[in-house]
């Protein structure tokens, strides 16, 4: 969804298992923030890619309400849940 020239996307909505989000094109947005919500025991790794095939870790999220910011220009982004133990994980992306 585009909001005032920003782009917002839910990468995970109450996820309850390890897995990858969809790959999201993000090349026109320089500033990106990911925020988690929910009550969970898991690790979310955020990735950026220039070609959609080779991925670079941008950081991890492991608590609810945590925000990860990045201002590098990547063509694509995705998130991966690993080490899932319990709860539900929601991760939102906001790009500007």
PDB file of C-alpha atoms in Angstrom:
ATOM      1  CA  UNK A   1       0.000   0.000   0.000  1.00  0.00           C
ATOM      2  CA  UNK A   2       1.340   3.470  -0.851  1.00  0.00           C
ATOM      3  CA  UNK A   3       0.856   6.138   1.808  1.00  0.00           C
ATOM      4  CA  UNK A   4       1.921   9.723   1.022  1.00  0.00           C
ATOM      5  CA  UNK A   5       4.651   8.542  -1.374  1.00  0.00           C
ATOM      6  CA  UNK A   6       5.726   5.904   1.148  1.00  0.00           C
ATOM      7  CA  UNK A   7       5.316   2.167   0.686  1.00  0.00           C
ATOM      8  CA  UNK A   8       4.029  -0.079   3.471  1.00  0.00           C
ATOM      9  CA  UNK A   9       3.940  -3.885   3.277  1.00  0.00           C
ATOM     10  CA  UNK A  10       3.181  -6.574   5.848  1.00  0.00           C
ATOM     11  CA  UNK A  11       5.867  -9.242   5.382  1.00  0.00           C
ATOM     12  CA  UNK A  12       4.512 -11.596   8.063  1.00  0.00           C
ATOM     13  CA  UNK A  13       1.072 -11.447   9.664  1.00  0.00           C
ATOM     14  CA  UNK A  14       0.845 -13.510  12.870  1.00  0.00           C
ATOM     15  CA  UNK A  15       3.271 -16.118  11.482  1.00  0.00           C
ATOM     16  CA  UNK A  16       3.704 -19.235  13.615  1.00  0.00           C
ATOM     17  CA  UNK A  17       6.578 -21.115  11.942  1.00  0.00           C
ATOM     18  CA  UNK A  18      10.013 -20.706  10.382  1.00  0.00           C
ATOM     19  CA  UNK A  19       9.964 -19.479   6.778  1.00  0.00           C
ATOM     20  CA  UNK A  20      10.583 -16.731   4.240  1.00  0.00           C
ATOM     21  CA  UNK A  21       8.393 -13.761   3.424  1.00  0.00           C
ATOM     22  CA  UNK A  22       7.654 -12.888  -0.156  1.00  0.00           C
ATOM     23  CA  UNK A  23      10.360 -10.971  -2.016  1.00  0.00           C
ATOM     24  CA  UNK A  24       9.396  -7.303  -2.174  1.00  0.00           C
ATOM     25  CA  UNK A  25      10.716  -4.881  -4.826  1.00  0.00           C
ATOM     26  CA  UNK A  26      12.154  -1.872  -2.979  1.00  0.00           C
ATOM     27  CA  UNK A  27      14.550  -0.271  -5.422  1.00  0.00           C
ATOM     28  CA  UNK A  28      12.924   3.150  -5.665  1.00  0.00           C
ATOM     29  CA  UNK A  29      12.944   3.679  -1.881  1.00  0.00           C
ATOM     30  CA  UNK A  30      16.196   4.616  -0.142  1.00  0.00           C
ATOM     31  CA  UNK A  31      14.972   4.608   3.459  1.00  0.00           C
ATOM     32  CA  UNK A  32      13.510   1.385   4.823  1.00  0.00           C
ATOM     33  CA  UNK A  33      12.294   0.423   8.299  1.00  0.00           C
ATOM     34  CA  UNK A  34      11.037  -2.942   9.513  1.00  0.00           C
ATOM     35  CA  UNK A  35       9.043  -3.244  12.741  1.00  0.00           C
ATOM     36  CA  UNK A  36       7.931  -6.338  14.609  1.00  0.00           C
ATOM     37  CA  UNK A  37       4.845  -6.875  16.731  1.00  0.00           C
ATOM     38  CA  UNK A  38       3.230  -9.785  18.501  1.00  0.00           C
ATOM     39  CA  UNK A  39       4.433 -11.956  21.336  1.00  0.00           C
ATOM     40  CA  UNK A  40       6.990 -14.446  20.089  1.00  0.00           C
ATOM     41  CA  UNK A  41      10.182 -16.369  20.640  1.00  0.00           C
ATOM     42  CA  UNK A  42      11.937 -16.342  17.247  1.00  0.00           C
ATOM     43  CA  UNK A  43      14.581 -14.558  15.201  1.00  0.00           C
ATOM     44  CA  UNK A  44      13.682 -12.536  12.117  1.00  0.00           C
ATOM     45  CA  UNK A  45      16.528 -11.766   9.729  1.00  0.00           C
ATOM     46  CA  UNK A  46      16.059  -8.936   7.233  1.00  0.00           C
ATOM     47  CA  UNK A  47      17.806  -9.204   3.859  1.00  0.00           C
ATOM     48  CA  UNK A  48      18.549  -6.915   0.919  1.00  0.00           C
ATOM     49  CA  UNK A  49      19.472  -7.928  -2.641  1.00  0.00           C
ATOM     50  CA  UNK A  50      20.484  -6.249  -5.878  1.00  0.00           C
ATOM     51  CA  UNK A  51      19.388  -9.127  -8.125  1.00  0.00           C
ATOM     52  CA  UNK A  52      16.798 -11.114  -6.111  1.00  0.00           C
ATOM     53  CA  UNK A  53      19.147 -14.120  -5.950  1.00  0.00           C
ATOM     54  CA  UNK A  54      22.121 -13.066  -3.805  1.00  0.00           C
ATOM     55  CA  UNK A  55      21.070 -11.834  -0.352  1.00  0.00           C
ATOM     56  CA  UNK A  56      22.882  -9.763   2.290  1.00  0.00           C
ATOM     57  CA  UNK A  57      21.762  -9.795   5.916  1.00  0.00           C
ATOM     58  CA  UNK A  58      20.835  -6.290   7.087  1.00  0.00           C
ATOM     59  CA  UNK A  59      20.200  -7.275  10.705  1.00  0.00           C
ATOM     60  CA  UNK A  60      17.944  -9.254  13.001  1.00  0.00           C
ATOM     61  CA  UNK A  61      14.805  -8.652  15.033  1.00  0.00           C
ATOM     62  CA  UNK A  62      14.162 -10.763  18.118  1.00  0.00           C
ATOM     63  CA  UNK A  63      11.659  -8.827  20.236  1.00  0.00           C
ATOM     64  CA  UNK A  64       8.261  -7.273  19.741  1.00  0.00           C
ATOM     65  CA  UNK A  65       8.332  -3.572  18.880  1.00  0.00           C
ATOM     66  CA  UNK A  66      11.901  -3.702  17.602  1.00  0.00           C
ATOM     67  CA  UNK A  67      12.670  -1.468  14.614  1.00  0.00           C
ATOM     68  CA  UNK A  68      15.484  -2.062  12.124  1.00  0.00           C
ATOM     69  CA  UNK A  69      16.442   0.813   9.786  1.00  0.00           C
ATOM     70  CA  UNK A  70      18.494   0.743   6.586  1.00  0.00           C
ATOM     71  CA  UNK A  71      19.315   3.443   4.050  1.00  0.00           C
ATOM     72  CA  UNK A  72      21.140   1.399   1.414  1.00  0.00           C
ATOM     73  CA  UNK A  73      19.626   1.110  -2.029  1.00  0.00           C
ATOM     74  CA  UNK A  74      18.637  -2.528  -2.610  1.00  0.00           C
ATOM     75  CA  UNK A  75      16.348  -3.614  -5.431  1.00  0.00           C
ATOM     76  CA  UNK A  76      14.650  -6.266  -3.265  1.00  0.00           C
ATOM     77  CA  UNK A  77      14.058  -7.068   0.376  1.00  0.00           C
ATOM     78  CA  UNK A  78      12.706 -10.056   2.303  1.00  0.00           C
ATOM     79  CA  UNK A  79      12.527 -11.380   5.848  1.00  0.00           C
ATOM     80  CA  UNK A  80      13.160 -14.873   7.205  1.00  0.00           C
ATOM     81  CA  UNK A  81      11.877 -16.324  10.477  1.00  0.00           C
ATOM     82  CA  UNK A  82      14.255 -18.823  12.078  1.00  0.00           C
ATOM     83  CA  UNK A  83      14.625 -20.411  15.507  1.00  0.00           C
ATOM     84  CA  UNK A  84      10.834 -20.176  15.952  1.00  0.00           C
ATOM     85  CA  UNK A  85       9.716 -21.552  19.310  1.00  0.00           C
ATOM     86  CA  UNK A  86       6.352 -19.967  20.126  1.00  0.00           C
ATOM     87  CA  UNK A  87       3.919 -17.100  19.616  1.00  0.00           C
ATOM     88  CA  UNK A  88       2.981 -15.120  16.529  1.00  0.00           C
ATOM     89  CA  UNK A  89       5.281 -12.845  14.530  1.00  0.00           C
ATOM     90  CA  UNK A  90       4.183  -9.814  12.528  1.00  0.00           C
ATOM     91  CA  UNK A  91       6.715  -7.763  10.566  1.00  0.00           C
ATOM     92  CA  UNK A  92       5.922  -4.605   8.617  1.00  0.00           C
ATOM     93  CA  UNK A  93       8.103  -2.793   6.091  1.00  0.00           C
ATOM     94  CA  UNK A  94       7.847   0.972   5.584  1.00  0.00           C
ATOM     95  CA  UNK A  95       9.868   2.495   2.751  1.00  0.00           C
ATOM     96  CA  UNK A  96      10.264   6.142   1.843  1.00  0.00           C
TER      97      UNK A  96
END
